[in-house]
PDB file of C-alpha atoms in Angstrom:
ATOM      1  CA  UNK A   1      79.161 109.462 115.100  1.00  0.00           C
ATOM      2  CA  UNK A   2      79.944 107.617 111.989  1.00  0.00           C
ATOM      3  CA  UNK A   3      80.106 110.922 109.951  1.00  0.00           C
ATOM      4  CA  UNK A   4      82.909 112.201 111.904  1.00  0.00           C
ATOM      5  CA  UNK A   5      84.617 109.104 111.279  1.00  0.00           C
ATOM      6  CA  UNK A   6      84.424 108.931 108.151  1.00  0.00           C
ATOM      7  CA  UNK A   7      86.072 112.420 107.968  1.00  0.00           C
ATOM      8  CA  UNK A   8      88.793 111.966 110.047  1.00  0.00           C
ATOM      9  CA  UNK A   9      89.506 108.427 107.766  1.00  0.00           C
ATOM     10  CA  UNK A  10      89.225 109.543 104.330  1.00  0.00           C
ATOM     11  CA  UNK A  11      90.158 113.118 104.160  1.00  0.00           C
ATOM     12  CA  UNK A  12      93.958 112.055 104.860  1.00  0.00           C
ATOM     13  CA  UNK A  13      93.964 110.507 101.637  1.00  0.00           C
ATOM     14  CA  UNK A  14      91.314 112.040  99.223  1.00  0.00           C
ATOM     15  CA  UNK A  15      90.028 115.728  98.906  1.00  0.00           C
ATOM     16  CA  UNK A  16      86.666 115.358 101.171  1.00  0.00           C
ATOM     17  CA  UNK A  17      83.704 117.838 101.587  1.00  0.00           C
ATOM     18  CA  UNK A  18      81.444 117.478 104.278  1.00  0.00           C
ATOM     19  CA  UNK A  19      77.812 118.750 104.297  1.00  0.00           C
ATOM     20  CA  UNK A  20      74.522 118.807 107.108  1.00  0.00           C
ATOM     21  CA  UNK A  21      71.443 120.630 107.337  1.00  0.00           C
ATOM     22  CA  UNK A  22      71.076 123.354 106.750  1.00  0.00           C
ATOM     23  CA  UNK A  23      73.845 123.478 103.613  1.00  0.00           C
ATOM     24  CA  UNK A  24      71.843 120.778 102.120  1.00  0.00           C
ATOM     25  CA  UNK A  25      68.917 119.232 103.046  1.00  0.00           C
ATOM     26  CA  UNK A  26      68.685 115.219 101.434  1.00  0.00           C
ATOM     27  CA  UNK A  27      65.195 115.416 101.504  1.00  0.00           C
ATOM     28  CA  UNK A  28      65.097 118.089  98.912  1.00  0.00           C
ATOM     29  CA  UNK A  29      65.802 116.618  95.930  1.00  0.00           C
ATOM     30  CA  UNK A  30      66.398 119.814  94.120  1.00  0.00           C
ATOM     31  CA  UNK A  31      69.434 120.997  96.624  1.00  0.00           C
ATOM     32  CA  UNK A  32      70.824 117.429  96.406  1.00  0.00           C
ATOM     33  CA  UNK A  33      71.092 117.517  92.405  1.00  0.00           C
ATOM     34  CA  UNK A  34      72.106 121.208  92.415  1.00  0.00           C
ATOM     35  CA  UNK A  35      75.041 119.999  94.910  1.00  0.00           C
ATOM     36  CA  UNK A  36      76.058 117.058  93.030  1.00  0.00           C
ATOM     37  CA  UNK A  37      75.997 119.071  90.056  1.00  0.00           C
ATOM     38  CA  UNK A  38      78.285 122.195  91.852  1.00  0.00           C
ATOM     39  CA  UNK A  39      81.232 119.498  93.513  1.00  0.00           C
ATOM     40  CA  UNK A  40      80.822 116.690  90.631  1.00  0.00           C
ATOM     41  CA  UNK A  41      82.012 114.484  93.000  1.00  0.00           C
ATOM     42  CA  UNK A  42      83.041 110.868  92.588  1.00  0.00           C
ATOM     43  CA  UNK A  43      81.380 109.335  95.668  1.00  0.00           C
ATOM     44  CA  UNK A  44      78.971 110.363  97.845  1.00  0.00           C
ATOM     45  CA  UNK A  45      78.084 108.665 101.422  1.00  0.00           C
ATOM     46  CA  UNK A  46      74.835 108.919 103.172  1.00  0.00           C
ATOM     47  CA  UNK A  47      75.543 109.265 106.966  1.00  0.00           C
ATOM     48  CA  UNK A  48      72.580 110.538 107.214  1.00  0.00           C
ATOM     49  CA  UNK A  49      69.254 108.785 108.859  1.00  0.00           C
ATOM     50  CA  UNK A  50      66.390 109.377 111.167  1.00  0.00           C
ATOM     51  CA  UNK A  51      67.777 106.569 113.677  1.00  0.00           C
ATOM     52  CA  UNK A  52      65.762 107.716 116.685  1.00  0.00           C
ATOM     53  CA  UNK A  53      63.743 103.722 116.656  1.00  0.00           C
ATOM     54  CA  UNK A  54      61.071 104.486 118.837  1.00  0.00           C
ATOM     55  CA  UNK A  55      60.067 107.655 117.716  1.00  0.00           C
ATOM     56  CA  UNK A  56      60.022 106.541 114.620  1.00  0.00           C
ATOM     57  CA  UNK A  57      56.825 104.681 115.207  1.00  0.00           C
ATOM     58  CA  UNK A  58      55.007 108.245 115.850  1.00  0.00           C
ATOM     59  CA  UNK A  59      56.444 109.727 113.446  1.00  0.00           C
ATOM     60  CA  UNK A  60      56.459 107.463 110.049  1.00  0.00           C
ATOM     61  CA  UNK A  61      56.302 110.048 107.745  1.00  0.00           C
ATOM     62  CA  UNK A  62      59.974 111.377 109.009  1.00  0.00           C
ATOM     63  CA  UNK A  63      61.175 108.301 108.885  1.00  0.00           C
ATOM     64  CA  UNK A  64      60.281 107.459 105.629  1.00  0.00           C
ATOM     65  CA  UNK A  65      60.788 110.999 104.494  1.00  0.00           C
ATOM     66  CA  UNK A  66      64.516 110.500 105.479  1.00  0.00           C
ATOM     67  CA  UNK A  67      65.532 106.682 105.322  1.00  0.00           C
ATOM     68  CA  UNK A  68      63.545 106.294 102.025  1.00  0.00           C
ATOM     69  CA  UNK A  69      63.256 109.765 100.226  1.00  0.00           C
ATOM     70  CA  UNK A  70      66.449 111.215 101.341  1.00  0.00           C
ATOM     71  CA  UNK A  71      68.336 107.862 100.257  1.00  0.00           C
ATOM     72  CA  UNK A  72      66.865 108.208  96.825  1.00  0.00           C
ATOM     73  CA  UNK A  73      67.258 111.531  96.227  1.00  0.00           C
ATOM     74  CA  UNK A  74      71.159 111.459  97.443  1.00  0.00           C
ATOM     75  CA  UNK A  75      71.017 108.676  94.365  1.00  0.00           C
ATOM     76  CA  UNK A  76      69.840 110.247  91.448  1.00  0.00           C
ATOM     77  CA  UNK A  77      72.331 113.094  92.622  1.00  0.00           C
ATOM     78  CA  UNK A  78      74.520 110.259  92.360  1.00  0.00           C
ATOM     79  CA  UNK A  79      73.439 108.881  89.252  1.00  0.00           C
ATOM     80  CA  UNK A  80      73.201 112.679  87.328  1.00  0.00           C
ATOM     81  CA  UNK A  81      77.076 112.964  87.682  1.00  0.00           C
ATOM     82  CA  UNK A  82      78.022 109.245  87.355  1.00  0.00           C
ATOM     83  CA  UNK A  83      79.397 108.856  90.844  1.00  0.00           C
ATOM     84  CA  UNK A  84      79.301 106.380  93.110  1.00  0.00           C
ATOM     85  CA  UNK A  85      76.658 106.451  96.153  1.00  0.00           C
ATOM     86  CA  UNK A  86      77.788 104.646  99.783  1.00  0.00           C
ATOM     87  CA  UNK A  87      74.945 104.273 101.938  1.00  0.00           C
ATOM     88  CA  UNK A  88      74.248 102.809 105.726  1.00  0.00           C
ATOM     89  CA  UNK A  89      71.447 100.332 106.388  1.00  0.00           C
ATOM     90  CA  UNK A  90      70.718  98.264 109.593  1.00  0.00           C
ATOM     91  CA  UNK A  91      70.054  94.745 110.953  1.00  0.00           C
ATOM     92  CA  UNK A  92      66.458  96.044 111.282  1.00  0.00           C
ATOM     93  CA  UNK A  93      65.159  95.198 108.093  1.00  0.00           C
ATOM     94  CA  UNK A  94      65.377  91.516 109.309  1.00  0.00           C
ATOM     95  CA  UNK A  95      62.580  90.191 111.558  1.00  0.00           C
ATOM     96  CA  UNK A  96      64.861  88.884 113.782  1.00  0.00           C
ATOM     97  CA  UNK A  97      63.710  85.472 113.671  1.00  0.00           C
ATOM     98  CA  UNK A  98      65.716  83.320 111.502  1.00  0.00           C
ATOM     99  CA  UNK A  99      68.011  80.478 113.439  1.00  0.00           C
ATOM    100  CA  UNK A 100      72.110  81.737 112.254  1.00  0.00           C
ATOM    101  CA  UNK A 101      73.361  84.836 111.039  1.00  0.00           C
ATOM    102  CA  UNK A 102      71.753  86.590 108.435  1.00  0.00           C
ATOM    103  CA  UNK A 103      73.307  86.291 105.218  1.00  0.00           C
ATOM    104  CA  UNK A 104      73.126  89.429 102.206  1.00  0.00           C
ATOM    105  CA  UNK A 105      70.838  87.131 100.285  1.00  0.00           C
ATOM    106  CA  UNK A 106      68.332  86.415 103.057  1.00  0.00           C
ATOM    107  CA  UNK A 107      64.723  87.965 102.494  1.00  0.00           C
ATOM    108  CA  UNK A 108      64.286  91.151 104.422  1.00  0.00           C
ATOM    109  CA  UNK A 109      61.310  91.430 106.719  1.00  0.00           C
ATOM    110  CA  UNK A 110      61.283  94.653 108.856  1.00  0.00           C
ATOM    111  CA  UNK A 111      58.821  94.397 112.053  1.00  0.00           C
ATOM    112  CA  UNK A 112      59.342  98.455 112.778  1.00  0.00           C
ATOM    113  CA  UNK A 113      58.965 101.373 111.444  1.00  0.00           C
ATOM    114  CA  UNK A 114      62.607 102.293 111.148  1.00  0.00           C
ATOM    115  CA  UNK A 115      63.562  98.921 109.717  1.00  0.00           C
ATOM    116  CA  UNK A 116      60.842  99.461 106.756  1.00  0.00           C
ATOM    117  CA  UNK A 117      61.989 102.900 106.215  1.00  0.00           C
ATOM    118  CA  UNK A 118      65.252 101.775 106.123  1.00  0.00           C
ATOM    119  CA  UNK A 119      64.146  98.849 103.636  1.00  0.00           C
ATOM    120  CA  UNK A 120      62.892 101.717 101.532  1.00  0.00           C
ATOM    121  CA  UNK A 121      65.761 103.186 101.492  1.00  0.00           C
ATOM    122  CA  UNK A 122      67.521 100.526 100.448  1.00  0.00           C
ATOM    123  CA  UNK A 123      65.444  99.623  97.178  1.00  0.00           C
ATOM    124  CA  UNK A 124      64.764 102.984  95.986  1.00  0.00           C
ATOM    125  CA  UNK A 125      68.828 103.420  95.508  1.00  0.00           C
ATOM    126  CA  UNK A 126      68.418 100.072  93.810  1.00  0.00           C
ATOM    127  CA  UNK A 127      66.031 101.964  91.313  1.00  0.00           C
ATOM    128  CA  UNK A 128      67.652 105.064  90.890  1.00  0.00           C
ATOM    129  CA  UNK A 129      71.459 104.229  90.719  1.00  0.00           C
ATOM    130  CA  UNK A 130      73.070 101.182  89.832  1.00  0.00           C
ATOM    131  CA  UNK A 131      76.389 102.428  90.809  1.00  0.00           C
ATOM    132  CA  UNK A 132      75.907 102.130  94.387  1.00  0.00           C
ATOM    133  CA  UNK A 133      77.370  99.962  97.705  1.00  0.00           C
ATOM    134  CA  UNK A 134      74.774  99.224 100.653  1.00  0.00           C
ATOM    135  CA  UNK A 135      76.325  98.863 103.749  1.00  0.00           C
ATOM    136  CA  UNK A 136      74.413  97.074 106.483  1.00  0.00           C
ATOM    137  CA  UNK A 137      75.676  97.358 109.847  1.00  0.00           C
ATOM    138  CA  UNK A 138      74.701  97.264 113.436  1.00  0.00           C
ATOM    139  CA  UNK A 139      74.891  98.063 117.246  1.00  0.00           C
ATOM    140  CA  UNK A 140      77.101 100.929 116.285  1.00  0.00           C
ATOM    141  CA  UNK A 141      79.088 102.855 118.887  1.00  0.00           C
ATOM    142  CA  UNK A 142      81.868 105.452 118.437  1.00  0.00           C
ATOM    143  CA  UNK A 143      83.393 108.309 120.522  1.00  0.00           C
ATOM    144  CA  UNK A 144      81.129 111.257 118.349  1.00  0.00           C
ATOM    145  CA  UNK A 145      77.988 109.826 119.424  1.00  0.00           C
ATOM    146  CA  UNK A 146      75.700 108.681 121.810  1.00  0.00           C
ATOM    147  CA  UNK A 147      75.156 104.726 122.137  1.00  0.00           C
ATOM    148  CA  UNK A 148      74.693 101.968 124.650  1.00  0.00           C
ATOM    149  CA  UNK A 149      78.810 101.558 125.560  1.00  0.00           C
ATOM    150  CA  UNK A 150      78.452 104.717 126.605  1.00  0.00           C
ATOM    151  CA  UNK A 151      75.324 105.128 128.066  1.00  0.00           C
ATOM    152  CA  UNK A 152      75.943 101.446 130.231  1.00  0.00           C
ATOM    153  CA  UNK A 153      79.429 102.886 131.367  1.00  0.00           C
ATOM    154  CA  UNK A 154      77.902 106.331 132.456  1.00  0.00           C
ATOM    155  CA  UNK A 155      75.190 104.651 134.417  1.00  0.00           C
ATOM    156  CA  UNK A 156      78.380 102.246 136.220  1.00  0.00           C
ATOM    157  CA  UNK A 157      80.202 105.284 137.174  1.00  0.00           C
ATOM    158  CA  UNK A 158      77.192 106.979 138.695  1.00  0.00           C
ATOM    159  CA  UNK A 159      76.560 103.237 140.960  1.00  0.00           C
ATOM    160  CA  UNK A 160      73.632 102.430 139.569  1.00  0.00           C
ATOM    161  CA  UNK A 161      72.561  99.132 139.238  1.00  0.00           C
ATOM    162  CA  UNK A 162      72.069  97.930 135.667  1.00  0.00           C
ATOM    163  CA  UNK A 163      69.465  96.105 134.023  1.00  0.00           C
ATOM    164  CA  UNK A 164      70.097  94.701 130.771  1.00  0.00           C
ATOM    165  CA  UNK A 165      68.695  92.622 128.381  1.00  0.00           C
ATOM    166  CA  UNK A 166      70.116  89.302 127.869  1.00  0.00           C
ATOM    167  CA  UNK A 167      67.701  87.841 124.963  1.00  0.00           C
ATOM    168  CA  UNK A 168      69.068  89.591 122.193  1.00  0.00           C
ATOM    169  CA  UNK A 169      71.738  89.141 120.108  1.00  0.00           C
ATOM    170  CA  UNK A 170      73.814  91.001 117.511  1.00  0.00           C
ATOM    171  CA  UNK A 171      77.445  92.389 116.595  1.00  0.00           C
ATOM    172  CA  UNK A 172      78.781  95.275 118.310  1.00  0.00           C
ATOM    173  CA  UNK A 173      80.526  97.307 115.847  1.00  0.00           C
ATOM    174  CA  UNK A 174      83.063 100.360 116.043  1.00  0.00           C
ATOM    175  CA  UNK A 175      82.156 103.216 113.907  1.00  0.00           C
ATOM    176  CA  UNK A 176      86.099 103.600 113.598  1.00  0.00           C
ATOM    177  CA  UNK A 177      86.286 100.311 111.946  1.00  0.00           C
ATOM    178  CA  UNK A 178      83.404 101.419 109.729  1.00  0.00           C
ATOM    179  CA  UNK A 179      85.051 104.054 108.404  1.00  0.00           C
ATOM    180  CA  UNK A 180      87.828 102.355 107.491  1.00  0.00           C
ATOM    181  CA  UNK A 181      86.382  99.471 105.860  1.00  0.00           C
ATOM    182  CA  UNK A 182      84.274 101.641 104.007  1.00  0.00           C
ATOM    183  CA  UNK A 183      87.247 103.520 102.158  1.00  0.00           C
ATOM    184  CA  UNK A 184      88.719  99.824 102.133  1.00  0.00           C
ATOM    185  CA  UNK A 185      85.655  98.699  99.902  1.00  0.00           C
ATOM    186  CA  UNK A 186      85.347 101.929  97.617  1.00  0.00           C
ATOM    187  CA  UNK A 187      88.723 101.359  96.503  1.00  0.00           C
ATOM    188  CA  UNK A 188      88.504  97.746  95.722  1.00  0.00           C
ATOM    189  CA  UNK A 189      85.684  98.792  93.631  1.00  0.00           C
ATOM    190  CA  UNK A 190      82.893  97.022  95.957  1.00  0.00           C
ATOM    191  CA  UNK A 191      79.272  97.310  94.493  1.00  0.00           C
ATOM    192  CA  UNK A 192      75.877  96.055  95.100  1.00  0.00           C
ATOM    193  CA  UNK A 193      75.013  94.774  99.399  1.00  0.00           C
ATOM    194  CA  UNK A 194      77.215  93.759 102.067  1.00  0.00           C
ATOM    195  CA  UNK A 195      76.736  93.147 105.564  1.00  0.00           C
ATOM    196  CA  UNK A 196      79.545  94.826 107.267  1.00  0.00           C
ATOM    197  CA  UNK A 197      79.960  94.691 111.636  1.00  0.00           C
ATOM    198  CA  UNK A 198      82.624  93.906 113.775  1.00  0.00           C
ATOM    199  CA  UNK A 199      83.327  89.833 114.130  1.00  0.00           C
ATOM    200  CA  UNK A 200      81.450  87.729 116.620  1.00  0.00           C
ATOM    201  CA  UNK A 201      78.273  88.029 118.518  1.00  0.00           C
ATOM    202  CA  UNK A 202      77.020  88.581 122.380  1.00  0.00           C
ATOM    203  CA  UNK A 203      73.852  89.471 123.945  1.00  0.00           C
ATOM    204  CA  UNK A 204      73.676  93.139 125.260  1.00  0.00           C
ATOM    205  CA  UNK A 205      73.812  91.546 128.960  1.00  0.00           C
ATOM    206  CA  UNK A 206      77.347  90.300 127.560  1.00  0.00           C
ATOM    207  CA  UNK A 207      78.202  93.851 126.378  1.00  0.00           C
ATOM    208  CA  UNK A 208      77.305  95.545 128.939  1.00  0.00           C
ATOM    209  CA  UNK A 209      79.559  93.386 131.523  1.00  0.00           C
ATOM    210  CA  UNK A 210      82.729  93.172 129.369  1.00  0.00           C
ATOM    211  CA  UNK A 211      82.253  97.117 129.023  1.00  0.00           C
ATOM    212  CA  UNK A 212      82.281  97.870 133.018  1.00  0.00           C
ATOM    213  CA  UNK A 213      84.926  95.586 133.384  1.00  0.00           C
ATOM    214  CA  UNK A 214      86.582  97.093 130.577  1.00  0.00           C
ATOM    215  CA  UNK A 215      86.122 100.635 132.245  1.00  0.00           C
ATOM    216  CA  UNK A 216      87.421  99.654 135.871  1.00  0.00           C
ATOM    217  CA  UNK A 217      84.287  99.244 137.027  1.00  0.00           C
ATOM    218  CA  UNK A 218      83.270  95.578 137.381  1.00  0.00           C
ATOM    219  CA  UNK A 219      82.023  95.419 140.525  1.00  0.00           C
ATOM    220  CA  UNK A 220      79.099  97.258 139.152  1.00  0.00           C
ATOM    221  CA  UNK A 221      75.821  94.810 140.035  1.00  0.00           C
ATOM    222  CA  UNK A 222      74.441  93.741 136.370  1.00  0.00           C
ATOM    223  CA  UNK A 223      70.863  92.297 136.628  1.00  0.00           C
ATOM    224  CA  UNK A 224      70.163  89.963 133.120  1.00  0.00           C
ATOM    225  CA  UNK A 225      66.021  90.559 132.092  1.00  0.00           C
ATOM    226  CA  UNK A 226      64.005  89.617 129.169  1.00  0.00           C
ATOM    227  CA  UNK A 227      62.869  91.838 126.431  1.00  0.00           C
ATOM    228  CA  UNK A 228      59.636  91.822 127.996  1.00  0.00           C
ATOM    229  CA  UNK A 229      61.243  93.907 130.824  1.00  0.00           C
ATOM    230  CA  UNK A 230      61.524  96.649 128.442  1.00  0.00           C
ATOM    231  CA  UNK A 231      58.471  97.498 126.773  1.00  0.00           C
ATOM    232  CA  UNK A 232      59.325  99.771 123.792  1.00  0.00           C
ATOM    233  CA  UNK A 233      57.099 101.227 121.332  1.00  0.00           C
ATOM    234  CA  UNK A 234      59.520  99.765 118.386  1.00  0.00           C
ATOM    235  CA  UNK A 235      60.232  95.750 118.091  1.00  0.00           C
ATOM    236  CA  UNK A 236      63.751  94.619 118.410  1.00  0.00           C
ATOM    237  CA  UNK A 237      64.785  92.011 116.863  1.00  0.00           C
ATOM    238  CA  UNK A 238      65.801  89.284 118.758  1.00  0.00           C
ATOM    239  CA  UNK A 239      68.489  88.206 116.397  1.00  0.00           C
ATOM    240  CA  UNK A 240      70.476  91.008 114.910  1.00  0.00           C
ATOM    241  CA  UNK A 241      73.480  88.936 114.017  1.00  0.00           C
ATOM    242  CA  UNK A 242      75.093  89.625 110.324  1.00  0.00           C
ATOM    243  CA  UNK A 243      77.270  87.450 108.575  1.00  0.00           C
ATOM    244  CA  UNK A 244      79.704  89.332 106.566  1.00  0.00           C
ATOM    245  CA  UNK A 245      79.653  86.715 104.055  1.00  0.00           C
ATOM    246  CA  UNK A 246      80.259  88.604 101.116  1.00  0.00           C
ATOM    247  CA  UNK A 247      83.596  90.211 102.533  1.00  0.00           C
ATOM    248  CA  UNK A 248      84.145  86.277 103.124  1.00  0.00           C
ATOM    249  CA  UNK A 249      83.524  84.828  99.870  1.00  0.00           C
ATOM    250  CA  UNK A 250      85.243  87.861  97.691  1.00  0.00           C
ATOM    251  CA  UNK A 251      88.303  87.332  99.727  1.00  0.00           C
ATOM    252  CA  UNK A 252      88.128  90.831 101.815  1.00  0.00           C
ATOM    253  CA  UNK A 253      89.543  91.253 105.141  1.00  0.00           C
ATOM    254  CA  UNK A 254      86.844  91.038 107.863  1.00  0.00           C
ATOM    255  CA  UNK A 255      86.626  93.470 110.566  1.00  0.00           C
ATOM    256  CA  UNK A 256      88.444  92.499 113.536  1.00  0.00           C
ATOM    257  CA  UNK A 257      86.572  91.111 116.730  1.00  0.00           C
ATOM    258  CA  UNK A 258      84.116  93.309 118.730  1.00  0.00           C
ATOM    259  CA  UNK A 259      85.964  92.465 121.847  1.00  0.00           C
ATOM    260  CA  UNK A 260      89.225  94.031 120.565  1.00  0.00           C
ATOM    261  CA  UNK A 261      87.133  97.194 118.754  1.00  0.00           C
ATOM    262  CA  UNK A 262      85.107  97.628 122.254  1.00  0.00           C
ATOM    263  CA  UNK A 263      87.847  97.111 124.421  1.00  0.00           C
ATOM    264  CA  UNK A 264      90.198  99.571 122.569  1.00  0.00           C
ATOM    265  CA  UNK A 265      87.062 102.511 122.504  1.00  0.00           C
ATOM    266  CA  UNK A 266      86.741 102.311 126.496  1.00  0.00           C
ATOM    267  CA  UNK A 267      90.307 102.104 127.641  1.00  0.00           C
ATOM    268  CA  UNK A 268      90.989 105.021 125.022  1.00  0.00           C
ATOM    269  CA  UNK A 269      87.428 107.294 125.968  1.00  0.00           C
ATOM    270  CA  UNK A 270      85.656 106.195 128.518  1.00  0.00           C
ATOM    271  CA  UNK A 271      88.204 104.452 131.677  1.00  0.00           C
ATOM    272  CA  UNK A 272      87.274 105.136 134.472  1.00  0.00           C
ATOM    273  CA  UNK A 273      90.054 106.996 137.027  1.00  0.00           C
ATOM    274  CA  UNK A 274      89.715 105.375 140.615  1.00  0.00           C
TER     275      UNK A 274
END
């Protein structure tokens, strides 16, 4: 989802090669330096994650394998040929807990699998490349992927009733808008953490009813439940709200509101036709 994004954003204005399994595989640290040292490219960005939550608590190894290994070896490719290295992280390394938006600074405490993977991730690039720009983002959603927009819109059109969690909160943010920003910041130079999501907050019960009525579908019956109704194997965090503080304070633009970013992804993939 982001990865095709990303694509489609950059490659109109710099020379852009795209890679997946099986031309290289980023937790082989040998076919990471050996492509770093083939392209010599200037930047490199990590799309790549094991984002599958729940499974990840079965299958830790992967997880870490991919979040924290892959991230590290995609930055000593990074660091062997001087170039910068872009990479994704998540609201998850938070516990979820803390009254207010979470600020760059704040002191990460993952309660999942994925979010400590992803943690991993994070300060391994730390070690291995100091030439590097950690994006944190969340509730991501895009027309190349799966993701709850979607998924909640599907569900309308089929008439079934929805039941959706209205105890936790977060930023929706475009994948689109990503992109952008993300070329944005590696021209101005950006280095080190930043949190980076689409402006304001809702609950997912608040998503998912602006999104059907978005779609021409708001007569679709939306029940609001707990997280308890939802048992998963992973822990959400109940608080998944970023504050894009550092964008703030250096004087970057912000991204603009998730209402506007949502709005404009359903009425331009996913209307429905009555």
């Amino acid at each position: 989802m982001l990865g095709t994004d990303l694509l489609e954003t950059i490659r109109d204005v710099h020379e852009v090669l795209d890679f997946d399994i099986p031309e290289i595989d980023i937790t082989s640290l040998e076919e990471c330096l050996s492509a770093a040292a083939k392209y010599r490219p200037e930047v490199i960005i990590n799309s790549a994650a094991y984002t599958r939550v729940d499974d990840c608590e079965t299958h830790a190894d992967q997880a870490f394998l991919v979040n924290g290994e892959g991230a590290s070896n995609l930055a000593q490719a990074a660091a062997a040929q001087k170039a910068l290295l872009v990479h994704y992280s998540t609201d998850y390394v938070f516990d979820g807990l803390k009254q207010g938006a979470y600020l760059e600074e704040d002191t990460p405490n993952p309660q999942s699998i994925y979010g400590k993977s992803k943690l991993s991730g994070e300060n391994l690039i730390r070690g291995c490349s100091p030439n590097h720009l950690i994006l944190r983002t969340s509730w991501l959603f895009g027309k190349n992927g799966p993701n709850f927009i979607r998924t909640i819109v599907g569900a309308a059109a089929n008439g079934q009733q929805l039941r959706v969690v209205n105890d936790q909160q977060g930023s929706p943010t475009y994948s689109k808008d990503l992109a952008a920003h993300t070329l944005r910041m590696i021209e101005a130079d950006c280095r080190g953490t930043y949190h980076v999501t689409n402006s304001q907050a809702c609950t997912w019960f608040e998503l998912a009813g602006r999104a059907v009525e978005w779609a021409g579908l708001q007569n679709t019956p939306i029940v609001p439940v707990s997280t308890s109704a939802f048992p998963r194997p992973a822990r959400r965090p109940s608080n998944s709200v970023l504050a894009n503080a550092r964008l703030q304070r250096e004087g970057l633009p912000l991204l603009r509101s998730w209402q506007e970013a949502a709005r404009e992804y359903i009425e331009q993939n996913l209307k429905h036709k009555s």
